Tab-separated table of C-alpha atoms and ligand atoms in Angstrom:
chain	number	residue	atom	x	y	z
A	1	UNK	CA	102.042	77.735	77.571
A	2	UNK	CA	100.599	77.045	80.568
A	3	UNK	CA	97.660	78.083	80.993
A	4	UNK	CA	99.804	81.204	83.884
A	5	UNK	CA	96.480	82.110	85.814
A	6	UNK	CA	95.461	78.714	87.380
A	7	UNK	CA	98.887	78.691	88.041
A	8	UNK	CA	99.056	81.041	90.143
A	9	UNK	CA	95.274	79.997	91.455
A	10	UNK	CA	97.215	76.981	92.193
A	11	UNK	CA	99.743	78.465	94.431
A	12	UNK	CA	97.474	80.744	95.791
A	13	UNK	CA	96.850	79.043	100.293
A	14	UNK	CA	93.631	78.228	100.772
A	15	UNK	CA	91.718	80.620	103.608
A	16	UNK	CA	91.409	78.153	106.628
A	17	UNK	CA	89.986	77.970	110.463
A	18	UNK	CA	93.563	75.812	111.015
A	19	UNK	CA	95.826	78.061	110.296
A	20	UNK	CA	97.570	81.027	112.909
A	21	UNK	CA	98.649	84.295	111.821
A	22	UNK	CA	101.779	84.765	110.549
A	23	UNK	CA	101.325	81.421	107.933
A	24	UNK	CA	100.267	83.382	105.291
A	25	UNK	CA	103.039	85.529	104.771
A	26	UNK	CA	105.614	87.418	107.435
A	27	UNK	CA	107.334	89.621	104.377
A	28	UNK	CA	110.115	92.121	104.720
A	29	UNK	CA	110.742	95.719	103.023
A	30	UNK	CA	113.905	96.768	103.631
A	31	UNK	CA	113.742	100.621	102.252
A	32	UNK	CA	112.868	103.987	103.820
A	33	UNK	CA	114.809	107.387	104.371
A	34	UNK	CA	114.773	110.443	104.563
A	35	UNK	CA	113.746	111.570	100.809
A	36	UNK	CA	110.761	108.614	100.164
A	37	UNK	CA	108.665	107.233	103.002
A	38	UNK	CA	106.024	106.277	100.127
A	39	UNK	CA	107.908	103.977	98.219
A	40	UNK	CA	108.247	101.418	101.423
A	41	UNK	CA	104.836	102.448	102.516
A	42	UNK	CA	103.597	101.256	99.958
A	43	UNK	CA	105.633	98.348	98.865
A	44	UNK	CA	104.934	96.419	102.686
A	45	UNK	CA	100.942	97.706	102.438
A	46	UNK	CA	100.862	95.843	99.006
A	47	UNK	CA	102.183	92.724	100.297
A	48	UNK	CA	99.375	92.724	103.313
A	49	UNK	CA	96.537	93.586	101.234
A	50	UNK	CA	97.252	90.951	99.036
A	51	UNK	CA	97.017	88.809	101.207
A	52	UNK	CA	100.711	88.269	104.150
A	53	UNK	CA	99.801	88.836	107.291
A	54	UNK	CA	102.690	90.699	109.106
A	55	UNK	CA	104.618	93.200	107.049
A	56	UNK	CA	107.711	94.486	108.539
A	57	UNK	CA	109.729	97.561	107.152
A	58	UNK	CA	113.766	98.638	108.188
A	59	UNK	CA	114.084	101.346	107.289
A	60	UNK	CA	116.300	104.733	108.456
A	61	UNK	CA	115.765	105.998	111.673
A	62	UNK	CA	113.883	109.258	109.964
A	63	UNK	CA	111.897	107.555	108.011
A	64	UNK	CA	110.266	105.422	110.937
A	65	UNK	CA	107.986	107.569	112.309
A	66	UNK	CA	106.160	109.431	108.687
A	67	UNK	CA	105.875	104.887	108.137
A	68	UNK	CA	104.504	104.234	111.137
A	69	UNK	CA	102.192	107.749	111.071
A	70	UNK	CA	100.451	106.172	107.733
A	71	UNK	CA	99.768	103.419	109.251
A	72	UNK	CA	98.705	101.194	112.344
A	73	UNK	CA	99.406	97.852	110.839
A	74	UNK	CA	102.703	98.212	109.724
A	75	UNK	CA	106.021	96.867	111.501
A	76	UNK	CA	108.413	99.439	111.003
A	77	UNK	CA	112.011	98.993	112.649
A	78	UNK	CA	114.253	101.930	112.683
A	79	UNK	CA	117.732	100.690	111.780
A	80	UNK	CA	119.144	100.468	107.884
A	81	UNK	CA	121.524	103.645	109.259
A	82	UNK	CA	121.991	102.201	112.906
A	83	UNK	CA	125.834	101.133	112.973
A	84	UNK	CA	124.497	97.723	114.106
A	85	UNK	CA	122.256	97.117	111.272
A	86	UNK	CA	122.924	93.688	110.139
A	87	UNK	CA	122.860	92.561	113.379
A	88	UNK	CA	119.292	94.249	114.276
A	89	UNK	CA	117.994	92.969	110.726
A	90	UNK	CA	119.332	89.357	110.981
A	91	UNK	CA	117.770	89.311	114.517
A	92	UNK	CA	114.733	89.402	112.696
A	93	UNK	CA	115.257	86.886	109.592
A	94	UNK	CA	114.601	83.535	111.307
A	95	UNK	CA	110.966	84.658	110.949
A	96	UNK	CA	110.314	86.200	107.799
A	97	UNK	CA	109.317	84.319	105.193
A	98	UNK	CA	111.082	86.571	101.518
A	99	UNK	CA	112.377	90.149	101.917
A	100	UNK	CA	112.064	92.770	99.238
A	101	UNK	CA	114.996	95.360	99.241
A	102	UNK	CA	114.451	98.698	97.660
A	103	UNK	CA	111.372	100.573	97.934
A	104	UNK	CA	112.663	104.576	98.741
A	105	UNK	CA	115.765	103.484	100.029
A	106	UNK	CA	118.219	105.959	98.189
A	107	UNK	CA	121.729	105.657	97.914
A	108	UNK	CA	123.431	107.039	100.913
A	109	UNK	CA	126.892	105.089	101.128
A	110	UNK	CA	125.979	104.002	104.783
A	111	UNK	CA	122.807	102.651	103.797
A	112	UNK	CA	123.749	100.521	100.875
A	113	UNK	CA	126.808	98.777	103.057
A	114	UNK	CA	124.183	98.106	105.540
A	115	UNK	CA	121.868	96.464	102.752
A	116	UNK	CA	125.511	94.834	101.057
A	117	UNK	CA	125.925	93.033	104.932
A	118	UNK	CA	121.361	92.189	104.815
A	119	UNK	CA	121.405	90.357	102.024
A	120	UNK	CA	124.700	88.736	102.743
A	121	UNK	CA	123.002	87.448	106.031
A	122	UNK	CA	119.450	86.803	104.007
A	123	UNK	CA	121.325	84.387	100.996
A	124	UNK	CA	122.876	82.842	103.714
A	125	UNK	CA	119.632	81.717	104.906
A	126	UNK	CA	118.159	81.120	101.532
A	127	UNK	CA	115.461	84.184	102.050
A	128	UNK	CA	114.306	84.945	98.620
A	129	UNK	CA	114.615	88.012	98.201
A	130	UNK	CA	112.944	90.813	95.686
A	131	UNK	CA	115.249	93.440	94.272
A	132	UNK	CA	113.645	96.926	93.151
A	133	UNK	CA	114.191	100.637	92.990
A	134	UNK	CA	117.978	101.027	94.546
A	135	UNK	CA	118.749	97.607	95.334
A	136	UNK	CA	119.137	97.264	91.886
A	137	UNK	CA	121.443	100.403	92.007
A	138	UNK	CA	123.462	98.312	94.999
A	139	UNK	CA	123.082	95.552	92.068
A	140	UNK	CA	124.544	96.992	89.224
A	141	UNK	CA	127.607	98.767	91.346
A	142	UNK	CA	128.113	95.563	93.214
A	143	UNK	CA	126.561	92.076	90.620
A	144	UNK	CA	128.572	89.216	92.842
A	145	UNK	CA	126.061	89.841	95.850
A	146	UNK	CA	123.079	88.243	93.653
A	147	UNK	CA	125.621	85.960	91.077
A	148	UNK	CA	123.745	82.780	90.696
A	149	UNK	CA	121.607	83.188	93.777
A	150	UNK	CA	118.059	81.083	92.302
A	151	UNK	CA	115.573	82.639	94.888
A	152	UNK	CA	116.642	86.323	93.613
A	153	UNK	CA	113.912	88.517	91.277
A	154	UNK	CA	114.805	91.126	89.816
A	155	UNK	CA	111.955	93.908	89.190
A	156	UNK	CA	113.705	96.659	87.044
A	157	UNK	CA	112.300	99.395	85.002
A	158	UNK	CA	113.281	100.855	81.698
A	159	UNK	CA	116.288	103.009	83.391
A	160	UNK	CA	116.675	100.098	85.751
A	161	UNK	CA	117.785	97.257	83.522
A	162	UNK	CA	119.575	99.779	81.461
A	163	UNK	CA	122.192	100.031	84.359
A	164	UNK	CA	122.012	96.509	85.112
A	165	UNK	CA	122.979	95.494	81.516
A	166	UNK	CA	125.760	97.730	81.568
A	167	UNK	CA	127.322	96.810	84.130
A	168	UNK	CA	126.899	92.561	83.654
A	169	UNK	CA	126.465	92.548	79.614
A	170	UNK	CA	129.475	93.606	77.741
A	171	UNK	CA	127.034	95.472	74.201
A	172	UNK	CA	124.932	97.328	74.031
A	173	UNK	CA	121.288	96.401	74.580
A	174	UNK	CA	119.383	95.014	71.651
A	175	UNK	CA	116.527	97.324	72.072
A	176	UNK	CA	113.759	95.527	68.883
A	177	UNK	CA	114.214	92.226	70.903
A	178	UNK	CA	113.236	92.841	74.403
A	179	UNK	CA	113.104	88.987	74.571
A	180	UNK	CA	115.936	88.157	73.638
A	181	UNK	CA	117.642	91.091	76.141
A	182	UNK	CA	115.691	89.444	79.385
A	183	UNK	CA	116.383	86.492	79.078
A	184	UNK	CA	120.334	87.564	77.689
A	185	UNK	CA	120.217	89.400	81.349
A	186	UNK	CA	118.782	86.984	83.211
A	187	UNK	CA	121.168	84.268	82.094
A	188	UNK	CA	124.426	86.625	82.663
A	189	UNK	CA	123.085	87.092	86.698
A	190	UNK	CA	123.958	83.324	86.151
A	191	UNK	CA	119.855	82.891	85.892
A	192	UNK	CA	118.403	84.845	88.594
A	193	UNK	CA	114.309	85.891	87.442
A	194	UNK	CA	114.498	89.047	86.115
A	195	UNK	CA	111.290	90.610	85.233
A	196	UNK	CA	111.236	93.684	83.004
A	197	UNK	CA	108.531	96.174	83.468
A	198	UNK	CA	107.233	98.478	80.498
A	199	UNK	CA	103.996	98.831	78.236
A	200	UNK	CA	104.091	95.174	78.334
A	201	UNK	CA	106.435	93.445	81.358
A	202	UNK	CA	108.558	90.269	80.048
A	203	UNK	CA	110.288	87.884	83.031
A	204	UNK	CA	112.574	85.404	82.006
A	205	UNK	CA	114.182	82.802	84.267
A	206	UNK	CA	117.227	82.427	82.028
A	207	UNK	CA	115.178	79.364	79.916
A	208	UNK	CA	112.314	80.850	78.815
A	209	UNK	CA	110.434	83.842	78.529
A	210	UNK	CA	107.363	85.366	79.792
A	211	UNK	CA	105.283	87.661	78.669
A	212	UNK	CA	102.597	89.426	81.028
A	213	UNK	CA	99.764	91.729	79.270
A	214	UNK	CA	97.499	92.233	81.205
A	215	UNK	CA	95.383	95.232	80.648
A	216	UNK	CA	96.441	98.179	82.736
A	217	UNK	CA	95.982	101.926	82.105
A	218	UNK	CA	98.004	104.346	80.289
A	219	UNK	CA	97.702	106.203	84.227
A	220	UNK	CA	101.478	106.375	85.021
A	221	UNK	CA	101.382	107.558	89.031
A	222	UNK	CA	105.611	106.673	90.777
A	223	UNK	CA	104.598	104.064	93.295
A	224	UNK	CA	103.036	101.413	91.044
A	225	UNK	CA	106.593	98.933	90.890
A	226	UNK	CA	106.131	98.958	94.898
A	227	UNK	CA	103.302	98.023	94.763
A	228	UNK	CA	104.262	95.529	92.292
A	229	UNK	CA	107.203	94.519	94.444
A	230	UNK	CA	105.782	94.547	97.544
A	231	UNK	CA	103.161	92.097	96.474
A	232	UNK	CA	105.770	89.696	94.224
A	233	UNK	CA	107.147	89.055	98.131
A	234	UNK	CA	104.274	87.295	98.780
A	235	UNK	CA	104.236	85.384	95.982
A	236	UNK	CA	107.741	84.466	95.518
A	237	UNK	CA	107.176	82.984	99.283
A	238	UNK	CA	104.080	81.800	98.063
A	239	UNK	CA	105.425	80.194	94.958
A	240	UNK	CA	108.038	78.274	96.507
A	241	UNK	CA	105.846	77.125	99.706
A	242	UNK	CA	103.695	75.091	96.425
A	243	UNK	CA	106.461	74.352	94.861
A	244	UNK	CA	107.481	73.317	91.550
A	245	UNK	CA	104.205	70.000	92.035
A	246	UNK	CA	101.815	73.270	91.907
A	247	UNK	CA	103.381	75.108	88.888
A	248	UNK	CA	103.427	71.647	86.232
A	249	UNK	CA	107.080	71.930	86.372
A	250	UNK	CA	107.087	76.140	85.503
A	251	UNK	CA	109.631	77.464	87.761
A	252	UNK	CA	107.711	79.154	90.840
A	253	UNK	CA	109.518	82.265	91.517
A	254	UNK	CA	108.324	83.293	87.440
A	255	UNK	CA	104.605	81.851	88.053
A	256	UNK	CA	105.311	84.824	91.290
A	257	UNK	CA	106.273	86.766	89.141
A	258	UNK	CA	103.408	86.574	86.806
A	259	UNK	CA	101.016	86.398	89.368
A	260	UNK	CA	102.255	90.324	90.809
A	261	UNK	CA	102.900	91.646	87.878
A	262	UNK	CA	98.962	90.829	86.780
A	263	UNK	CA	97.824	92.100	89.920
A	264	UNK	CA	99.601	95.367	89.985
A	265	UNK	CA	98.141	95.814	86.200
A	266	UNK	CA	94.487	94.842	87.388
A	267	UNK	CA	94.587	96.910	90.535
A	268	UNK	CA	95.862	99.916	87.472
A	269	UNK	CA	92.753	98.917	84.879
A	270	UNK	CA	89.991	99.096	87.924
A	271	UNK	CA	91.652	102.774	89.421
A	272	UNK	CA	92.260	104.031	86.736
A	273	UNK	CA	87.902	103.303	85.914
A	274	UNK	CA	87.559	105.022	88.954
A	275	UNK	CA	89.545	107.837	88.900
A	276	UNK	CA	90.877	108.278	85.581
A	277	UNK	CA	93.827	110.997	85.823
A	278	UNK	CA	93.693	111.394	89.107
A	279	UNK	CA	94.462	107.827	89.688
A	280	UNK	CA	96.918	107.426	92.153
A	281	UNK	CA	98.965	104.673	94.017
A	282	UNK	CA	96.562	104.895	96.451
A	283	UNK	CA	93.300	104.576	94.772
A	284	UNK	CA	95.280	101.508	93.275
A	285	UNK	CA	96.586	99.974	96.789
A	286	UNK	CA	92.747	99.471	97.451
A	287	UNK	CA	92.347	97.446	94.194
A	288	UNK	CA	93.848	94.650	95.570
A	289	UNK	CA	91.271	92.893	97.167
A	290	UNK	CA	88.651	93.270	94.259
A	291	UNK	CA	92.102	92.693	91.750
A	292	UNK	CA	93.137	89.788	93.290
A	293	UNK	CA	89.750	87.218	93.740
A	294	UNK	CA	88.890	88.968	90.142
A	295	UNK	CA	92.066	87.574	89.102
A	296	UNK	CA	92.806	84.390	90.408
A	297	UNK	CA	89.695	83.113	93.184
A	298	UNK	CA	88.050	80.333	91.834
B	1	NPW	N1	106.549	108.076	96.896
B	1	NPW	C1	107.080	107.420	96.934
B	1	NPW	O1	108.266	107.946	97.881
B	1	NPW	C2	108.487	107.267	96.066
B	1	NPW	C3	109.761	106.917	95.394
B	1	NPW	N2	110.046	106.271	94.421
B	1	NPW	C4	111.669	106.027	95.125
B	1	NPW	O2	112.672	107.031	94.167
B	1	NPW	C5	113.576	105.811	94.817
B	1	NPW	C6	114.603	105.958	93.265
B	1	NPW	O3	113.188	105.809	91.766
B	1	NPW	P1	113.460	105.604	90.677
B	1	NPW	O4	112.592	104.959	89.974
B	1	NPW	O5	112.232	107.205	90.258
B	1	NPW	O6	114.720	105.800	89.825
B	1	NPW	P2	115.620	106.488	88.530
B	1	NPW	O7	116.145	105.143	88.567
B	1	NPW	O8	116.503	106.855	88.720
B	1	NPW	O9	114.483	105.978	87.258
B	1	NPW	C7	114.460	107.016	87.271
B	1	NPW	C8	114.399	108.013	85.796
B	1	NPW	O10	114.426	106.843	84.750
B	1	NPW	C9	113.304	107.040	84.075
B	1	NPW	N3	112.405	106.549	83.624
B	1	NPW	C10	111.980	105.887	84.676
B	1	NPW	N4	110.807	105.369	83.371
B	1	NPW	C11	111.434	104.863	82.261
B	1	NPW	C12	111.001	104.995	80.708
B	1	NPW	N5	109.960	103.733	80.955
B	1	NPW	N6	111.173	105.073	79.637
B	1	NPW	C13	112.601	105.601	79.451
B	1	NPW	N7	113.100	105.888	80.801
B	1	NPW	C14	112.320	106.545	81.724
B	1	NPW	C15	113.145	108.236	83.638
B	1	NPW	O11	113.431	109.444	83.125
B	1	NPW	P3	113.007	111.324	82.920
B	1	NPW	O12	112.304	110.540	82.443
B	1	NPW	O13	113.343	111.744	84.069
B	1	NPW	O14	114.254	111.577	81.516
B	1	NPW	C16	113.298	108.872	85.532
B	1	NPW	O15	114.102	109.787	86.426
B	1	NPW	C17	113.817	104.902	94.828
B	1	NPW	O16	113.694	104.229	95.937
B	1	NPW	C18	112.293	104.504	94.497
B	1	NPW	O17	111.949	103.274	95.164
B	1	NPW	C19	110.051	105.156	93.370
B	1	NPW	O18	109.289	104.473	94.051
B	1	NPW	C20	108.061	106.347	93.202
B	1	NPW	C21	107.684	106.747	94.564
B	2	ATP	N1	103.322	102.252	79.411
B	2	ATP	C1	103.312	100.942	80.614
B	2	ATP	N2	102.200	100.216	79.966
B	2	ATP	C2	101.364	99.489	80.925
B	2	ATP	N3	101.923	99.104	82.299
B	2	ATP	C3	102.712	99.215	82.261
B	2	ATP	C4	103.936	101.135	81.466
B	2	ATP	N4	104.488	100.678	81.969
B	2	ATP	C5	104.627	100.004	83.260
B	2	ATP	N5	103.310	99.992	83.495
B	2	ATP	C6	103.071	98.616	84.282
B	2	ATP	O1	103.263	99.505	86.083
B	2	ATP	C7	104.328	98.524	86.315
B	2	ATP	C8	105.214	99.272	87.173
B	2	ATP	O2	106.412	100.061	86.017
B	2	ATP	P1	107.168	101.216	85.735
B	2	ATP	O3	107.980	100.884	85.501
B	2	ATP	O4	106.419	102.248	86.311
B	2	ATP	O5	107.948	100.776	87.874
B	2	ATP	P2	108.503	101.943	87.797
B	2	ATP	O6	108.628	103.147	87.226
B	2	ATP	O7	109.914	101.006	89.595
B	2	ATP	O8	107.697	102.231	89.171
B	2	ATP	P3	108.026	103.215	90.673
B	2	ATP	O9	107.506	104.663	90.355
B	2	ATP	O10	106.877	102.721	91.984
B	2	ATP	O11	109.023	103.547	90.804
B	2	ATP	C9	103.941	97.316	86.266
B	2	ATP	O12	103.395	96.498	86.722
B	2	ATP	C10	104.000	97.655	84.584
B	2	ATP	O13	103.293	96.828	83.312
B	3	MG	MG1	110.590	101.691	90.766
């Protein structure tokens, strides 16, 4: 098996004095509604802390002041429930390197309809898209939205995986063979990359399955998946930019997914060493810098 640590190192852009703001990543998060403001914040901050230059949140109007108040680092657009949401987000798409769709999105029909339009517009521009949380709810309702899109990565947790499986595979899931299941789901979706999160993370592009078993901890506070999807949006951009030459022929999105899973689990491990049972996702985000250096910096 390839040395995935080395492949991730190969795709990380060098920090040089010759670059301008934005070059190392402008990442957009689509999510944030009345109920959920933490999830899009976690995803957007994780992208920044992993090395993105700019992180944008496209959320419902009510969520915007709350998300802004968590952090001055984020650029927050309160457009997701507006009648011209798709047009508003479309204006920004030429500037975005990747989108993360779903953290804290909720399941309101109007928001989901707007997100459908945003997905179509992003696909038309060939933008890498990570789909997580309620974005996966939408895909389970309408798998055709993502079917065959080669720059999509889906990051289901246990429950989200079952919903997707029921939507696109007619037979029951074989819980005794997780490798076969993730491979089959990816294939059924037209080889989009799938990250099945759990005790071990299994990642498939429909051709192979790789496993990430980086040591984490037994602390399962909410928001860890948001750290994963935000950092993955950034790494997907980096990996696609680096291309197959830097990944020795391995699918760039597989390398990106393995990198983001390792990073999330390492953050969990480090935060748990310090805070034990009281570890929260905020503590994990504070570990991103040190975890990244430990895993991927030479
Ligand atoms: N601070 C915030 O703003 C945060 C907001 N968030 C946002 O919340 C929204 C909904 O997301 P979600 O993940 O709660 O949704 P959903 O698909 O209903 O799954 C929930 C149910 O699945 C089950 N379950 C899960 N794992 C399982 C397992 N391994 N094995 C077995 N069962 C398992 C479990 O079932 P239970 O144990 O309760 O029976 C659980 O109740 C979404 O927008 C997300 O981004 C979060 O990001 C967190 C931080
Ligand atoms: N049993 C476990 N042991 C170790 N790590 C785990 C375990 N379950 C999940 N993880 C890790 O936690 C991260 C998030 O996975 P999880 O299943 O909690 O996502 P989620 O339910 O979407 O989270 P969120 O609360 O953000 O919505 C992943 O990196 C995964 O590797
Ligand atoms: Mg989640």
